[in-house]
CSV table of C-alpha atoms in Angstrom, one decimal:
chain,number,residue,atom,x,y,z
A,1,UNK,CA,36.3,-4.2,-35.0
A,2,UNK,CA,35.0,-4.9,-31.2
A,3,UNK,CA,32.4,-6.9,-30.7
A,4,UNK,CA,28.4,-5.2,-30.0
A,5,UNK,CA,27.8,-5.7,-26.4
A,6,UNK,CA,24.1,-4.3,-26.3
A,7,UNK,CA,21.5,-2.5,-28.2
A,8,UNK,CA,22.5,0.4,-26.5
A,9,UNK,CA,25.8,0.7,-27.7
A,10,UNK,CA,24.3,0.9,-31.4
A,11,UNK,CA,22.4,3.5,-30.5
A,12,UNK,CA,25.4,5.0,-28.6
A,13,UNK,CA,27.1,5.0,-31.8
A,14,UNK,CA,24.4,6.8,-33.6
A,15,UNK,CA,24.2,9.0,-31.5
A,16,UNK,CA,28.1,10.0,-31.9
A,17,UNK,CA,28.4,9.9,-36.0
A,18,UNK,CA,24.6,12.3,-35.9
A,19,UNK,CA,26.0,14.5,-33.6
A,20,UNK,CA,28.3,16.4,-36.2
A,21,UNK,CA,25.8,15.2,-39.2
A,22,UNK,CA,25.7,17.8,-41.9
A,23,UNK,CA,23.8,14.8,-44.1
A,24,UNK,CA,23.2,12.0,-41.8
A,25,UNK,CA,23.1,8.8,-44.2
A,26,UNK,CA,22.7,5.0,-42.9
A,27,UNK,CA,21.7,1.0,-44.5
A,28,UNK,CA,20.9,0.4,-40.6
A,29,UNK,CA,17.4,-0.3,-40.0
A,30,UNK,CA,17.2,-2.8,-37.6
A,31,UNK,CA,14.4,-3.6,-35.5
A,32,UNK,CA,14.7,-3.9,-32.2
A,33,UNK,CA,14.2,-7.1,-31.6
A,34,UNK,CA,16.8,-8.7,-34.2
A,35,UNK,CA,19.4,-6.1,-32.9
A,36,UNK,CA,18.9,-7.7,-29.5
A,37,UNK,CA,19.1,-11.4,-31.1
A,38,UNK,CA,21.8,-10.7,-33.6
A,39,UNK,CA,23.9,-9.2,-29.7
A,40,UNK,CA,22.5,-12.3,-28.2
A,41,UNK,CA,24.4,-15.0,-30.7
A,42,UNK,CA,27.1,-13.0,-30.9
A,43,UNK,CA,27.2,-11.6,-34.5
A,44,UNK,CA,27.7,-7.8,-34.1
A,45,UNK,CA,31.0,-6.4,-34.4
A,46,UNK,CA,31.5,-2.4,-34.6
A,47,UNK,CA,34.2,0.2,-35.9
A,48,UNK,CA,33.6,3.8,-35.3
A,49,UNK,CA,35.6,6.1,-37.5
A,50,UNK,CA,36.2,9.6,-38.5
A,51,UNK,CA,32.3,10.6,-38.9
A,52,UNK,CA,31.3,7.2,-39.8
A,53,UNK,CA,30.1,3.9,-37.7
A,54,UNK,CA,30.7,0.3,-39.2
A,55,UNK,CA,29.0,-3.1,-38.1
A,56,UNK,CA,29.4,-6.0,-39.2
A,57,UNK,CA,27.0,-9.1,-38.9
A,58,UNK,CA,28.6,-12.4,-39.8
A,59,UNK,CA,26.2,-14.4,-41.9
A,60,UNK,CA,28.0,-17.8,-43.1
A,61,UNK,CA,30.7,-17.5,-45.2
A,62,UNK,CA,30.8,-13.7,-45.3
A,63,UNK,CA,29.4,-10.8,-43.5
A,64,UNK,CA,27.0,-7.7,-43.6
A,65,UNK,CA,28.3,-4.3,-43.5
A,66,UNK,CA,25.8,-1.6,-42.0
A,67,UNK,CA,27.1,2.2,-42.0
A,68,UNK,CA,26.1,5.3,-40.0
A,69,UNK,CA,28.1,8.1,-41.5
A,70,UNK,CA,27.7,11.5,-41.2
A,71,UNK,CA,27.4,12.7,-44.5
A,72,UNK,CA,27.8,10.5,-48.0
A,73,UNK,CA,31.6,12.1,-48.3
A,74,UNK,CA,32.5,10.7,-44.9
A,75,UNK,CA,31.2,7.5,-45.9
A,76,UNK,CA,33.3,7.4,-48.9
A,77,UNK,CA,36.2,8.4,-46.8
A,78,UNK,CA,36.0,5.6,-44.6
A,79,UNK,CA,34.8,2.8,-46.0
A,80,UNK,CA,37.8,1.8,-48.3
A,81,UNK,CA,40.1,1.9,-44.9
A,82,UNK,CA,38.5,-0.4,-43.5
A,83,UNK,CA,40.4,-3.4,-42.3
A,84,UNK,CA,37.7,-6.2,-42.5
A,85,UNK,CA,36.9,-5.3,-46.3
A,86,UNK,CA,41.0,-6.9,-46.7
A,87,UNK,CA,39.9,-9.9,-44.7
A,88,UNK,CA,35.8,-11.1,-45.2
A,89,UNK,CA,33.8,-11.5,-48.2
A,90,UNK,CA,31.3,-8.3,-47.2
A,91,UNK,CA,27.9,-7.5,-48.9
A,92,UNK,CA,26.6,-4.2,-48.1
A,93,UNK,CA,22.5,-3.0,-49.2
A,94,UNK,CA,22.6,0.8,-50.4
A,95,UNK,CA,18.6,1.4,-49.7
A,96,UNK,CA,16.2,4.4,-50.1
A,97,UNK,CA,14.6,5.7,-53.6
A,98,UNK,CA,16.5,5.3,-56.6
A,99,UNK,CA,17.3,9.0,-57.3
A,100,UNK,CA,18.7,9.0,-54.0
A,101,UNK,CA,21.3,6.7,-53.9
A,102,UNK,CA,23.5,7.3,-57.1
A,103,UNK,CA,26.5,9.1,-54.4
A,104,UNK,CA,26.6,6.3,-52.1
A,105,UNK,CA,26.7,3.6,-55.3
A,106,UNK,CA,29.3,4.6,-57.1
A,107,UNK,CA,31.6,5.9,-53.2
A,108,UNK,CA,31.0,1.9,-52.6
A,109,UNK,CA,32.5,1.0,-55.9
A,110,UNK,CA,35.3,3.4,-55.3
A,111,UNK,CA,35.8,1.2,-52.1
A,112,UNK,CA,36.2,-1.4,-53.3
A,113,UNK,CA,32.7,-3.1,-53.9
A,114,UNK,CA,31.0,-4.4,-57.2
A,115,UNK,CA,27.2,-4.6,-57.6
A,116,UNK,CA,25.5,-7.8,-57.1
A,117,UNK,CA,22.0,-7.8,-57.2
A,118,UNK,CA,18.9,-4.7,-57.4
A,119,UNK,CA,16.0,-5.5,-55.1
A,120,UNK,CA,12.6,-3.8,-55.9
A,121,UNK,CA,10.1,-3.9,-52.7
A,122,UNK,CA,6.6,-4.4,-53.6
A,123,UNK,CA,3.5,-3.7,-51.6
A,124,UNK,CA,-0.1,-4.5,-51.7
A,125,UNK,CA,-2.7,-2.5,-50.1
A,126,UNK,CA,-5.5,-4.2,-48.5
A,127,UNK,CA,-8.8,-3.0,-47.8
A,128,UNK,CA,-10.2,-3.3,-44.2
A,129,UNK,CA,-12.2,-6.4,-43.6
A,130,UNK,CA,-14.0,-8.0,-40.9
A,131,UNK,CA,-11.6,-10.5,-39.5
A,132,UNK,CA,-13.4,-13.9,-40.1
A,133,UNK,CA,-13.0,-17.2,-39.4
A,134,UNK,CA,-10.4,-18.5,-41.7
A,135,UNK,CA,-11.0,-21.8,-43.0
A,136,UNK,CA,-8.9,-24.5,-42.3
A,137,UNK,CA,-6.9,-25.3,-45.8
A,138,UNK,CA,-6.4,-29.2,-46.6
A,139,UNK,CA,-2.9,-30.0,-46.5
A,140,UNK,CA,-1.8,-26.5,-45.3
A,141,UNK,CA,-0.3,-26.5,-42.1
A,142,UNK,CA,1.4,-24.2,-39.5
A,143,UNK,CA,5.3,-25.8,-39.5
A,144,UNK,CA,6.4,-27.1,-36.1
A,145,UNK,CA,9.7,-26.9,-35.0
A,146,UNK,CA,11.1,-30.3,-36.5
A,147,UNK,CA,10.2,-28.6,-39.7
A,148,UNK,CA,13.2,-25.8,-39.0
A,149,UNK,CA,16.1,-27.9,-40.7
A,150,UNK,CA,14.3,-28.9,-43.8
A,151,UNK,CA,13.2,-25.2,-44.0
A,152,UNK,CA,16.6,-23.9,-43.7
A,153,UNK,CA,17.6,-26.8,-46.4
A,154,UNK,CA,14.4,-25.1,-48.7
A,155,UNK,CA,15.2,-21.6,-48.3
A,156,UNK,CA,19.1,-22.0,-48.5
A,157,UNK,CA,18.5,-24.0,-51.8
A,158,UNK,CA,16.2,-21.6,-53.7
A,159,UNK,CA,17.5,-18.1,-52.5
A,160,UNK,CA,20.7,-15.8,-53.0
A,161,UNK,CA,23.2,-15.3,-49.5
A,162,UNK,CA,24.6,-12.3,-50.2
A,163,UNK,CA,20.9,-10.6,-51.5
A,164,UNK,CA,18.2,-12.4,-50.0
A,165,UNK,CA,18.6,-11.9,-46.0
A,166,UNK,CA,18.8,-15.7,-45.7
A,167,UNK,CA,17.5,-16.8,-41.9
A,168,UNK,CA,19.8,-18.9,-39.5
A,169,UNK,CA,18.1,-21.3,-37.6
A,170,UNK,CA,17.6,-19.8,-35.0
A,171,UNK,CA,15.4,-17.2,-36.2
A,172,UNK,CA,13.5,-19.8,-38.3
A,173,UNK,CA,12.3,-21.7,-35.1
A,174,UNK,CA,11.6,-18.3,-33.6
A,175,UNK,CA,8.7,-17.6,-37.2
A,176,UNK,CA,8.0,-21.4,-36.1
A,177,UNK,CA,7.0,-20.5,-32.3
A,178,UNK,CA,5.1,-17.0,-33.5
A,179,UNK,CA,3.5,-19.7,-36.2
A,180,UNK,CA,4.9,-17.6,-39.3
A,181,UNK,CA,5.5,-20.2,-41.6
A,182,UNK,CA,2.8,-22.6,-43.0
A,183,UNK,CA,3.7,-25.6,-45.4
A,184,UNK,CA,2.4,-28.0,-47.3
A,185,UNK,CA,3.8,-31.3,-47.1
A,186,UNK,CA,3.5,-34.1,-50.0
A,187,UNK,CA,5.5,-37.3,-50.0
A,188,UNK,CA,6.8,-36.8,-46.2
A,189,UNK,CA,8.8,-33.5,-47.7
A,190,UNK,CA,7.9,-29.9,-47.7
A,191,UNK,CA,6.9,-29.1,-51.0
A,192,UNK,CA,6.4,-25.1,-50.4
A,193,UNK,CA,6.5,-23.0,-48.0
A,194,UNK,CA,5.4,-19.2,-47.1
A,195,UNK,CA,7.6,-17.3,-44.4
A,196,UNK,CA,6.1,-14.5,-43.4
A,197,UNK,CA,6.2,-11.5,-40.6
A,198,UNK,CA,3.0,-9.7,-39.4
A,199,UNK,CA,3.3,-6.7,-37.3
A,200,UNK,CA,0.0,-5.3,-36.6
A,201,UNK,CA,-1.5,-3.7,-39.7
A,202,UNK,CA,1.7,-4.7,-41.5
A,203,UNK,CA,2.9,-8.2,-43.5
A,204,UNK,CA,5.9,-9.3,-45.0
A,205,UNK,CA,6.6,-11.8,-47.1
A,206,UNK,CA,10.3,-13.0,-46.5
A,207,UNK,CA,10.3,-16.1,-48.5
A,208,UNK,CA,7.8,-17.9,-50.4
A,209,UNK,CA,8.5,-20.7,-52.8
A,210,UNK,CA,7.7,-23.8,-54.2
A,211,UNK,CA,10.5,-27.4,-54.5
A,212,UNK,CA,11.6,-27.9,-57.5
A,213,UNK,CA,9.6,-31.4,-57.9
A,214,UNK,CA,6.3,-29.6,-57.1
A,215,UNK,CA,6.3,-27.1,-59.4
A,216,UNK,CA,2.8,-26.0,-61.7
A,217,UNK,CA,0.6,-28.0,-59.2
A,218,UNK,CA,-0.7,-25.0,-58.0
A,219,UNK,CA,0.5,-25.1,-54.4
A,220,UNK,CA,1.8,-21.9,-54.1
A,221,UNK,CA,-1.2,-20.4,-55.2
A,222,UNK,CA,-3.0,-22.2,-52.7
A,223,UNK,CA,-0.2,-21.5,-50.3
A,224,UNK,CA,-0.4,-17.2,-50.7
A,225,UNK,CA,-4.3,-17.2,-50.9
A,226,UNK,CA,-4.5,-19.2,-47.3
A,227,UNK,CA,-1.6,-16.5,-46.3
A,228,UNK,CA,-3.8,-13.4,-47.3
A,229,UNK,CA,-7.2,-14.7,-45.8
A,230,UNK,CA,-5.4,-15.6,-42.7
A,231,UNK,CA,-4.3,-11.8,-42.3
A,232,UNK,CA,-7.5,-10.0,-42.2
A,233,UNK,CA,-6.1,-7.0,-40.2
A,234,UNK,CA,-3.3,-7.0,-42.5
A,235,UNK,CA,-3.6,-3.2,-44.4
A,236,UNK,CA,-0.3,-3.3,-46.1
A,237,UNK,CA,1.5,-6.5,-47.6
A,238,UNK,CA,5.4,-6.6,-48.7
A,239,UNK,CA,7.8,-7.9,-50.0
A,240,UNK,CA,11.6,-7.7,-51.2
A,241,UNK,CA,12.0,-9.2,-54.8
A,242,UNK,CA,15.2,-9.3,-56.9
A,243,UNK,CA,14.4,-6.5,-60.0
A,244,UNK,CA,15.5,-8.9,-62.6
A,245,UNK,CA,13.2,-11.8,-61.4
A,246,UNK,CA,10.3,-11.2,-63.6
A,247,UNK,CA,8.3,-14.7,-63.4
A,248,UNK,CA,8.4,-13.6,-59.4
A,249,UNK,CA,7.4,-10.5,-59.9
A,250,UNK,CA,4.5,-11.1,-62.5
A,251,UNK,CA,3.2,-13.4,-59.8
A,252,UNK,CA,3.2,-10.8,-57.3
A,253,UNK,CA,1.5,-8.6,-59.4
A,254,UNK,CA,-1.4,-10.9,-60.2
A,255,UNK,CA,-1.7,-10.6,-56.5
A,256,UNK,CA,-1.7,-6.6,-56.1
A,257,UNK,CA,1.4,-5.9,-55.2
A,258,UNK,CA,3.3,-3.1,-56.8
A,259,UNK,CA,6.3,-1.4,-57.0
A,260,UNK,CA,6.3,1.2,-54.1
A,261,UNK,CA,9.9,3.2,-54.8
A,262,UNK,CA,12.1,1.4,-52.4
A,263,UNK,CA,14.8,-0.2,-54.2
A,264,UNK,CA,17.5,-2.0,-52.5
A,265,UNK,CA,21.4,-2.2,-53.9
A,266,UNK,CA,23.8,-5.0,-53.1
A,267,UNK,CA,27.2,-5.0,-53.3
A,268,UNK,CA,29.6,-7.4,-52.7
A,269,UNK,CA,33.4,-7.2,-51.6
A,270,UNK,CA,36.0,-10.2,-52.0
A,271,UNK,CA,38.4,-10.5,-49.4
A,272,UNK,CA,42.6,-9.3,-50.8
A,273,UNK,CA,44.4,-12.7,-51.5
A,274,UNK,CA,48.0,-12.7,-51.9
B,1,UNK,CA,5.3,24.2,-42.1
B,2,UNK,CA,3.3,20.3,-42.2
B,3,UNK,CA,1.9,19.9,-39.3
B,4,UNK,CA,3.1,15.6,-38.1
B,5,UNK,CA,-0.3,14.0,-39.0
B,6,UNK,CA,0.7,15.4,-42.6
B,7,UNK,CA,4.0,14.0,-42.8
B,8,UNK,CA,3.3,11.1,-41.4
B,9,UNK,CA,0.1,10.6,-44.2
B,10,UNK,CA,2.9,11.1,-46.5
B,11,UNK,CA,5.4,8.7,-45.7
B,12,UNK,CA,2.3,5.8,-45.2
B,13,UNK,CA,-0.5,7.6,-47.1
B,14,UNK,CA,-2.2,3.8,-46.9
B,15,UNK,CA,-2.6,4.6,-42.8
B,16,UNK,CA,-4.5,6.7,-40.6
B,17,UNK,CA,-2.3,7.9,-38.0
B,18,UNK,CA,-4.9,9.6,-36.2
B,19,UNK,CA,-6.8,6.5,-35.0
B,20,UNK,CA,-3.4,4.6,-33.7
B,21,UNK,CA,-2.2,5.0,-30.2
B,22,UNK,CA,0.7,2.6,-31.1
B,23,UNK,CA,2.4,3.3,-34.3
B,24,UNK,CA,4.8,0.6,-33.9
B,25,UNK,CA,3.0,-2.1,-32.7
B,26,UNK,CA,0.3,-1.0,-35.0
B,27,UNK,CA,2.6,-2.2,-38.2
B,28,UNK,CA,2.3,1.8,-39.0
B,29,UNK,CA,5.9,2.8,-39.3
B,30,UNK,CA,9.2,0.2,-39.8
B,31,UNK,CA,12.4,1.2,-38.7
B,32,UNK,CA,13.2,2.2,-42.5
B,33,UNK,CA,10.2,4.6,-42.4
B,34,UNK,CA,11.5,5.6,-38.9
B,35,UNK,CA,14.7,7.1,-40.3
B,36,UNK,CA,12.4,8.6,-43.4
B,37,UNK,CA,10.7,10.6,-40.6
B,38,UNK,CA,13.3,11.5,-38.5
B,39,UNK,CA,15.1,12.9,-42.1
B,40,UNK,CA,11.7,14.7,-42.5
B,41,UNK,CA,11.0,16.0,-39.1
B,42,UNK,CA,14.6,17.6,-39.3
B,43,UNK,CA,13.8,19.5,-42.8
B,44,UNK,CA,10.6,20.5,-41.5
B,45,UNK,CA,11.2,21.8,-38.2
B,46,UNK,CA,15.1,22.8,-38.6
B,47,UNK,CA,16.2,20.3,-35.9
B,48,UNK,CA,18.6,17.5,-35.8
B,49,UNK,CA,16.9,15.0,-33.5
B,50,UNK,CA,19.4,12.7,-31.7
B,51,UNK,CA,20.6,9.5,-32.5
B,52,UNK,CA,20.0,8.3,-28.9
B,53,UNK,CA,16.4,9.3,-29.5
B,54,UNK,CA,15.5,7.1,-32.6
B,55,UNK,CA,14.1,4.6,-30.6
B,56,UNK,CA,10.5,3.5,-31.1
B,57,UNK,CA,9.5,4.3,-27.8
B,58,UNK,CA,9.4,8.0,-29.3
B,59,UNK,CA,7.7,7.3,-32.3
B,60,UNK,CA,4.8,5.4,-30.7
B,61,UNK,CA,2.1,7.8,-31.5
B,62,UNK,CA,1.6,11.4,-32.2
B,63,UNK,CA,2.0,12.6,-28.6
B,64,UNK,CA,5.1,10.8,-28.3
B,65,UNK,CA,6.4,12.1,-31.2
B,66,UNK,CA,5.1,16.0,-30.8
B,67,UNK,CA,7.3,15.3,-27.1
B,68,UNK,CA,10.2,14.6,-29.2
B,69,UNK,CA,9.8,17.9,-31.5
B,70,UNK,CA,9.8,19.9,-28.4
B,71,UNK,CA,12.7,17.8,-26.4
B,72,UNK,CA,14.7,19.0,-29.8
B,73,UNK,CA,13.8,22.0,-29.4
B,74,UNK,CA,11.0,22.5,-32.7
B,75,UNK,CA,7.5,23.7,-31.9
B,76,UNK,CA,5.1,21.2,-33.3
């Protein structure tokens, strides 16, 4: 593995593995600017093999593997050889439609990696609105960046490393700057919290959830309506949600959002000890 | 053969592509639903568009995108 110098290089890399692609197949999504902060801190490595492109984004005490491979066969050549799989704790997200995904599940497996966790992505579609003045909500509040620790502490606490895309600190004072995360405080803590990306006609949720101690007060209702009526341009909310977390996904549903055919696989590899 | 507008209505039925000179910035298209399109554009149009030209600049709005058909050598 060498480390990711620039953005470029990804795409460089791409471009190589599509070149010869007879069924072009990739987990690698990311937007430009995270490619450019996860390069910036450090955290991309890179393997290219026979048809097939590895990175690997350290995360903790384990690290991300994203593939571009040529076809699913090349894919299942590869990524048993690899030697970081003999070395890191690796969790790896198989993503599309379900149909679609059964060859690259079980060539994982035959890797070396077990299943984890299902993630189901929900979406809500909004009608257009008039953007209005949105009400200020009492004890709602747009988190400042002295906020970022205890947030980190929240989201650490009540979500899953390997499946949940947990944010470093860094990127959590980043939501904080573009004011993506409001809070409500009660007894000088943060008792919930919604963490959310808006691009243009677009919203995701990336974390919402309520401390333990706070629970059935209602906050995060109060907490999700302020959200929506804040995002009146918003067309289309979503969200990732684990498939076996039904009281989640109930609530989402009593908001609107359904199930829109994107499922999301992660496995997990444990590093050889001997 | 679909014509762009139509498989771009597909992939995001919930948009109209039409009214958007900035499909990105526009929260129209994600990076996943870039790579759905590029895998569409490909069956459609017989081509296999280059890695080094999934980049968002080229899927910023319908002009942009029609450039990249023809720059892969499809005839939009």
């Amino acid at each position: 593995m060498s480390p990711v110098r620039s953005a470029g290089e990804v795409l460089e890399a791409i471009q190589k593995v599509k070149a010869g692609a007879t069924a072009f197949r990739t987990n690698f999504f990311p937007v430009q600017s995270k490619l450019e902060s996860w390069v910036a801190h450090d955290e991309l490595t890179t393997e290219t093999r026979d048809n097939v492109t590895f990175f690997v984004r350290k995360d903790r005490d384990f690290a991300h593997l994203y593939f571009c491979a040529a076809s699913p066969s090349a894919f299942g050549g590869e990524i048993g050889q690899l030697s970081v799989i003999r070395t890191h704790k690796l969790a790896i997200d198989i993503v599309g439609p379900e149909a679609s995904l059964t060859e690259l599940l079980s060539l994982a497996e035959q890797g070396g990696f077990r299943r984890y966790s299902r993630l189901v992505r929900l979406a809500r579609v909004a009608s257009p609105i008039t953007p209005t003045f949105v009400p200020a909500a009492p004890g709602i509040n747009v988190a400042i960046k002295g906020d970022a620790p205890e947030i980190l502490a929240l989201i650490e606490g009540s979500f899953d490393r390997f499946a949940d895309q947990l944010p470093t600190l860094y990127e959590i004072e980043a939501a904080i700057a573009a004011r993506q995360i409001l809070i409500i405080r009660q007894n000088e803590q943060i008792a919930a919290l919604v963490f959310f990306e808006t691009q243009g006609l677009t919203s995701t949720i990336r974390y919402w959830l309520v401390a333990a101690p706070f629970h059935s007060h209602g906050l995060g209702s109060t907490l999700i309506r302020h959200y929506f009526s804040s995002q009146p341009a918003v067309r289309r909310f979503i969200l990732w949600v684990t498939a076996t977390n039904q009281n989640a996904i109930q609530k989402y549903q009593h908001y609107g959002y359904a199930p829109d055919g994107l499922v999301d696989h992660v496995l997990v590899s444990e590093p050889v000890t001997s | 053969m679909k014509t762009v507008p139509e498989i771009l209505k597909e992939i995001r039925p919930e948009f109209d592509f039409t009214a958007s000179n900035d499909f990105i910035n526009d929260g129209m298209l994600d990076s996943f639903d870039m790579m759905t399109l590029v895998s569409a554009l490909d069956k459609n149009y017989g081509i296999s568009i280059q890695g080094t030209d999934i980049v968002p600049e080229n899927f910023k709005n319908l002009q942009t995108i029609e450039a990249l058909l023809r720059q892969s050598g499809a005839k939009p």
